[in-house]
C-alpha angles and dihedrals in degrees: 000000000000115000101204109098125183116153116306145011115250095262092053092040089067089062108028131045117257141079125283127269142202130196136208124201105155112205093007106067106002115139092009121055100045095066098033092104094053093116098043119115099023089115136029101035117152095225133354128057118312110138096153095266102046131043130190124159135156131200123207119177148150130218143192121198146158097229125199120197138157089270103036138059117223108287138152114276136175130199152140138261121213130178144163133190125185133168149156127210142175121185107318094340121096143166120195140171129188141167139189138189126193114185132180129179117204110220099206097050106020089234122145125225111199143177119190128176136169125182137181121185139171142178130193137175130195095205141029116271109284095024123106110266145096135291120201133182136172134184134186124188131179121184140166127192139176101187118072126222138195092272089059089062088054088056098041093244111153104166137052112276150175121229135191120197125185123178137168137179136193117192122187106209128202143187129326117275094190134352093299113005121084136182119269136179104200113194119185146179128195133183128193132186122184126191130194108256094217105048101014094236117151107248104171143023119182130181124191131194119187137176133176145180104223149159115231131192137182093203126191092001095298114155097219121064133241116220137202110195112207088185136352125183120193132187120197128187125189130193113191133157091266093056140270132317137173142189140199120209132187124190147161135189144082124323089203123342140193103054086160090063105073112220095018128103122179135189119203110171126153133174151133131254131207110197130188120191126123085333134014121252141157139194152146121300128188147163118199128162150120139231116200129189103194091194091073105029110122117236094027130092115258099275116183095223142103129199140178137186125183137174124192132181121183143133124268129195118235102214093199097067103009093243126138118225131187113251125197126189137184120195127182134173136178128180137168137192095194093127106069109249094008129096117194125184148145135208133199130194130186121188123185122184104195109269092333099088150295132242128197123196125185119186121183116182141179129193131191126201103192097177112047112220097012097092098238119140133174113200133186124188135172123200117199118187133186127184142190134185132031097285091064096053094096092056113070122229123215127076139301122205119200132181120191134189109192134178118197111200 
């Protein structure tokens, strides 16, 4: 649900260099995507504790960068990266908590550039998959950031901020429809509060109610579920300094597809939104995309590469004038580990806010793990951004160079 995206979600941030991110797609991924990775990392860690039932890992790192923000010109900065991830699970049930801090001090100005995030999540079920019972999940995230990213443009955020997100879902589940899928009625509530990071003033409150008729499946012994939504209806209400606004959204489609294709994950979500701010409007919304791990795709040689491509279209509220505007985004990523201890990749993001402006971001990166199994990683990334139109004026263009030395233990 969070809309501040830097480089990686907390789980990935404990492995790869980069700040944390959050993502908001009201009516498209609410009550589903944010806790999907709750079982990741319980096995296969290099060092640390991950015996299948328990998880405990720490991240300690240093970084050097030439940051560029809305308040600073590029200048040399040094800092640290700290993270922790702990969890317990049994069967499909899990509780997990994690936190991350990314801090930079700019030598020339004495300013600090920071990213903080804390998350607690849990999932429980009263019956085995396919038996009548109840699923429940809850998630709480608190984050603060001073450096803006392309996703902030898509949400008309122009200043540093702190955000609190709380969401919960109860889903009565019924009988099997086929050998793995069973009926579910997921019902959810979410609450967000955002504060200005400079003066601490509350700048947004958002409440979300959502209900769906869906088919769920825990296929091939996976511990997270796939979900086909025959219909989802979502109601959103905003309270911002400029006034109040609301939206209705209807959708259908797959919240992840293709469990029978190892290494492939697909999103196929389509819907329509009716928005009411200063003026009424309506329009098409969608999320389509794919993540592919070529190392495990059947029918292909074992290629040491991963790729993703996503397109989203939704409506975002401009808090300054209480108007909704259509926002479209493309995101692509490709990485390979073909060269022994090296990982090389590049990402691209394109954000268009109606006629208000467009932002392009290109991020190549390379990482080196010189001591296999010891958890050390040296990462180098360059972010190049270009902008056009008035909505992009608050996000600087130019480049940002960052070097990380991380130790996962």
